[in-house]
Amino acid sequence: MTTCLDDSLCAVSATSYAAPHVAAAAALLRSYNSSWSAPEIRRRLWVGAHDLGSTGYDIYFGHGRLDIAGALSAAAPSVPSISIDGPTDVKPSASCVWFASVSGGAAPLTYEWGVGSMLVGNQQELTYANSVSHGGSFLLRLTVTGADFAQSTTSVTVSVSSGAMICPI
């Protein structure tokens, strides 16, 4: 509810009405613990919210009804421990496979593989054909995010040479 132009009360909805409340809640969390980063405050707001509508995030209710007490008491995230398994020396233009080894984290997990600023995959296993010529390299990046929004990122440099096995295991 909010006040209308004629000083009556109106029922309203939409992002523009929710945003000031969420910003105020974030400010309250930051004042409660100034060491919490912006991503930690965002995670706490998401995890502490009361889910409304269909389970999880949806277009009508977002992450749900704001609950500052729930955000304050949100458990510490279960940060996934990750590594990339796969070749680190490949032939030019070879199509190779890398695998995300993950322990911990709150299921379900989401995967985001990248090369440079380009997203190249979103599964636990990545098949990627590099476009780097002989003598070059590329940085293969993996970010894994848990259901509690805890996130880990790692990367590996992959060398490209004509003398490499196609895709060593």
CSV table of C-alpha atoms in Angstrom, one decimal:
chain,number,residue,atom,x,y,z
A,1,MET,CA,0.0,0.0,0.0
A,2,THR,CA,1.1,3.5,-0.7
A,3,THR,CA,-0.4,7.0,-0.7
A,4,CYS,CA,-2.0,8.1,-3.9
A,5,LEU,CA,-2.1,11.7,-5.4
A,6,ASP,CA,-5.5,12.3,-3.7
A,7,ASP,CA,-4.1,11.3,-0.3
A,8,SER,CA,-6.0,8.0,-0.3
A,9,LEU,CA,-4.3,4.6,-0.1
A,10,CYS,CA,-3.6,2.6,-3.2
A,11,ALA,CA,-2.5,-1.0,-3.7
A,12,VAL,CA,0.4,-1.1,-6.0
A,13,SER,CA,2.9,-3.6,-7.4
A,14,ALA,CA,5.9,-3.7,-9.7
A,15,THR,CA,9.7,-3.3,-9.5
A,16,SER,CA,9.6,0.5,-9.1
A,17,TYR,CA,7.7,0.1,-5.8
A,18,ALA,CA,9.8,-2.8,-4.6
A,19,ALA,CA,13.2,-1.3,-5.4
A,20,PRO,CA,13.2,1.3,-2.5
A,21,HIS,CA,12.3,-1.4,0.0
A,22,VAL,CA,15.1,-3.7,-1.2
A,23,ALA,CA,17.6,-0.8,-1.2
A,24,ALA,CA,16.6,0.1,2.3
A,25,ALA,CA,17.0,-3.6,3.4
A,26,ALA,CA,20.4,-3.8,1.8
A,27,ALA,CA,21.4,-0.6,3.7
A,28,LEU,CA,20.2,-2.1,7.0
A,29,LEU,CA,22.2,-5.3,6.4
A,30,ARG,CA,25.3,-3.3,5.5
A,31,SER,CA,24.9,-1.2,8.7
A,32,TYR,CA,24.4,-4.4,10.7
A,33,ASN,CA,27.7,-5.9,9.4
A,34,SER,CA,29.9,-3.5,7.4
A,35,SER,CA,32.2,-6.3,6.4
A,36,TRP,CA,29.5,-8.0,4.2
A,37,SER,CA,30.2,-7.4,0.5
A,38,ALA,CA,27.5,-6.4,-2.0
A,39,PRO,CA,27.3,-10.0,-3.3
A,40,GLU,CA,27.0,-11.3,0.3
A,41,ILE,CA,24.2,-8.9,1.0
A,42,ARG,CA,22.4,-9.8,-2.3
A,43,ARG,CA,22.8,-13.5,-1.4
A,44,ARG,CA,21.4,-12.9,2.1
A,45,LEU,CA,18.4,-11.0,0.7
A,46,TRP,CA,17.7,-13.8,-1.8
A,47,VAL,CA,18.1,-16.7,0.6
A,48,GLY,CA,16.2,-14.9,3.4
A,49,ALA,CA,13.2,-14.0,1.2
A,50,HIS,CA,9.9,-16.0,1.6
A,51,ASP,CA,9.3,-17.7,-1.7
A,52,LEU,CA,5.9,-16.8,-3.3
A,53,GLY,CA,4.3,-18.2,-6.4
A,54,SER,CA,6.0,-21.0,-8.2
A,55,THR,CA,9.1,-22.5,-6.5
A,56,GLY,CA,12.2,-20.4,-6.9
A,57,TYR,CA,12.6,-17.2,-8.8
A,58,ASP,CA,9.7,-16.3,-11.1
A,59,ILE,CA,8.6,-13.3,-13.1
A,60,TYR,CA,5.7,-12.4,-10.8
A,61,PHE,CA,7.4,-12.5,-7.4
A,62,GLY,CA,11.1,-12.4,-8.1
A,63,HIS,CA,12.8,-14.1,-5.2
A,64,GLY,CA,9.8,-13.6,-3.0
A,65,ARG,CA,8.8,-11.4,-0.1
A,66,LEU,CA,11.6,-9.4,1.5
A,67,ASP,CA,12.5,-10.6,5.1
A,68,ILE,CA,15.2,-8.7,6.8
A,69,ALA,CA,15.2,-11.1,9.8
A,70,GLY,CA,15.6,-14.0,7.4
A,71,ALA,CA,18.4,-12.2,5.6
A,72,LEU,CA,20.2,-11.6,8.9
A,73,SER,CA,19.9,-15.2,10.0
A,74,ALA,CA,20.8,-16.7,6.6
A,75,ALA,CA,23.4,-19.5,7.0
A,76,ALA,CA,26.9,-19.0,5.7
A,77,PRO,CA,27.1,-20.1,2.1
A,78,SER,CA,28.3,-23.6,1.2
A,79,VAL,CA,31.0,-22.5,-1.3
A,80,PRO,CA,31.7,-25.1,-3.9
A,81,SER,CA,35.3,-26.3,-4.3
A,82,ILE,CA,36.0,-26.6,-8.0
A,83,SER,CA,38.7,-27.6,-10.4
A,84,ILE,CA,39.0,-28.2,-14.1
A,85,ASP,CA,40.0,-31.6,-15.4
A,86,GLY,CA,41.2,-31.8,-19.0
A,87,PRO,CA,44.0,-31.1,-21.4
A,88,THR,CA,46.3,-28.2,-21.0
A,89,ASP,CA,48.2,-28.6,-24.3
A,90,VAL,CA,46.1,-29.1,-27.4
A,91,LYS,CA,46.4,-28.9,-31.2
A,92,PRO,CA,45.1,-25.9,-33.1
A,93,SER,CA,41.3,-26.1,-33.8
A,94,ALA,CA,41.0,-29.4,-31.8
A,95,SER,CA,37.7,-30.1,-30.2
A,96,CYS,CA,38.5,-31.2,-26.7
A,97,VAL,CA,36.5,-32.0,-23.5
A,98,TRP,CA,37.0,-30.5,-20.0
A,99,PHE,CA,35.1,-31.5,-16.9
A,100,ALA,CA,34.2,-29.6,-13.8
A,101,SER,CA,35.1,-31.4,-10.6
A,102,VAL,CA,33.0,-30.1,-7.8
A,103,SER,CA,32.7,-30.8,-4.1
A,104,GLY,CA,30.4,-29.0,-1.8
A,105,GLY,CA,28.0,-26.3,-2.7
A,106,ALA,CA,24.3,-26.2,-2.4
A,107,ALA,CA,22.5,-28.3,-5.1
A,108,PRO,CA,21.4,-27.7,-7.7
A,109,LEU,CA,24.6,-26.2,-9.1
A,110,THR,CA,24.9,-24.0,-12.3
A,111,TYR,CA,28.0,-24.0,-14.5
A,112,GLU,CA,29.4,-21.2,-16.6
A,113,TRP,CA,32.4,-21.9,-18.9
A,114,GLY,CA,34.1,-19.0,-20.5
A,115,VAL,CA,37.0,-18.2,-22.8
A,116,GLY,CA,37.9,-14.5,-22.6
A,117,SER,CA,34.7,-12.6,-22.3
A,118,MET,CA,32.7,-15.3,-24.3
A,119,LEU,CA,30.4,-17.8,-22.6
A,120,VAL,CA,31.1,-21.2,-24.2
A,121,GLY,CA,29.1,-23.6,-22.1
A,122,ASN,CA,26.7,-24.2,-19.2
A,123,GLN,CA,27.0,-27.9,-18.3
A,124,GLN,CA,29.3,-29.8,-16.0
A,125,GLU,CA,31.2,-31.1,-19.1
A,126,LEU,CA,32.5,-28.7,-21.8
A,127,THR,CA,33.3,-29.7,-25.4
A,128,TYR,CA,35.1,-26.7,-27.0
A,129,ALA,CA,37.0,-26.3,-30.3
A,130,ASN,CA,39.6,-23.6,-29.8
A,131,SER,CA,40.4,-21.2,-32.6
A,132,VAL,CA,43.9,-20.3,-31.4
A,133,SER,CA,46.7,-20.9,-33.9
A,134,HIS,CA,50.0,-22.7,-33.2
A,135,GLY,CA,52.1,-21.1,-30.4
A,136,GLY,CA,49.2,-19.4,-28.7
A,137,SER,CA,47.1,-20.1,-25.6
A,138,PHE,CA,43.7,-19.4,-24.2
A,139,LEU,CA,42.3,-19.0,-20.7
A,140,LEU,CA,39.5,-21.4,-19.9
A,141,ARG,CA,37.4,-20.1,-17.0
A,142,LEU,CA,34.8,-22.0,-14.9
A,143,THR,CA,32.3,-20.4,-12.5
A,144,VAL,CA,30.1,-22.7,-10.4
A,145,THR,CA,27.1,-21.2,-8.5
A,146,GLY,CA,25.1,-23.1,-5.8
A,147,ALA,CA,21.4,-22.8,-5.0
A,148,ASP,CA,22.4,-20.5,-2.1
A,149,PHE,CA,24.1,-18.2,-4.6
A,150,ALA,CA,27.6,-19.1,-3.2
A,151,GLN,CA,30.0,-19.0,-6.1
A,152,SER,CA,33.5,-20.2,-7.0
A,153,THR,CA,35.6,-19.4,-10.0
A,154,THR,CA,38.8,-21.0,-11.3
A,155,SER,CA,40.7,-21.0,-14.6
A,156,VAL,CA,43.4,-22.9,-16.5
A,157,THR,CA,45.7,-21.7,-19.3
A,158,VAL,CA,45.5,-24.1,-22.3
A,159,SER,CA,48.5,-24.0,-24.6
A,160,VAL,CA,48.0,-24.6,-28.3
A,161,SER,CA,50.8,-26.2,-30.3
A,162,SER,CA,51.0,-28.4,-33.5
A,163,GLY,CA,53.2,-30.8,-31.5
A,164,ALA,CA,50.5,-31.5,-28.9
A,165,MET,CA,48.4,-34.7,-28.9
A,166,ILE,CA,45.0,-33.8,-30.3
A,167,CYS,CA,43.3,-33.9,-26.9
A,168,PRO,CA,45.4,-35.7,-24.3
A,169,ILE,CA,43.6,-37.2,-21.3
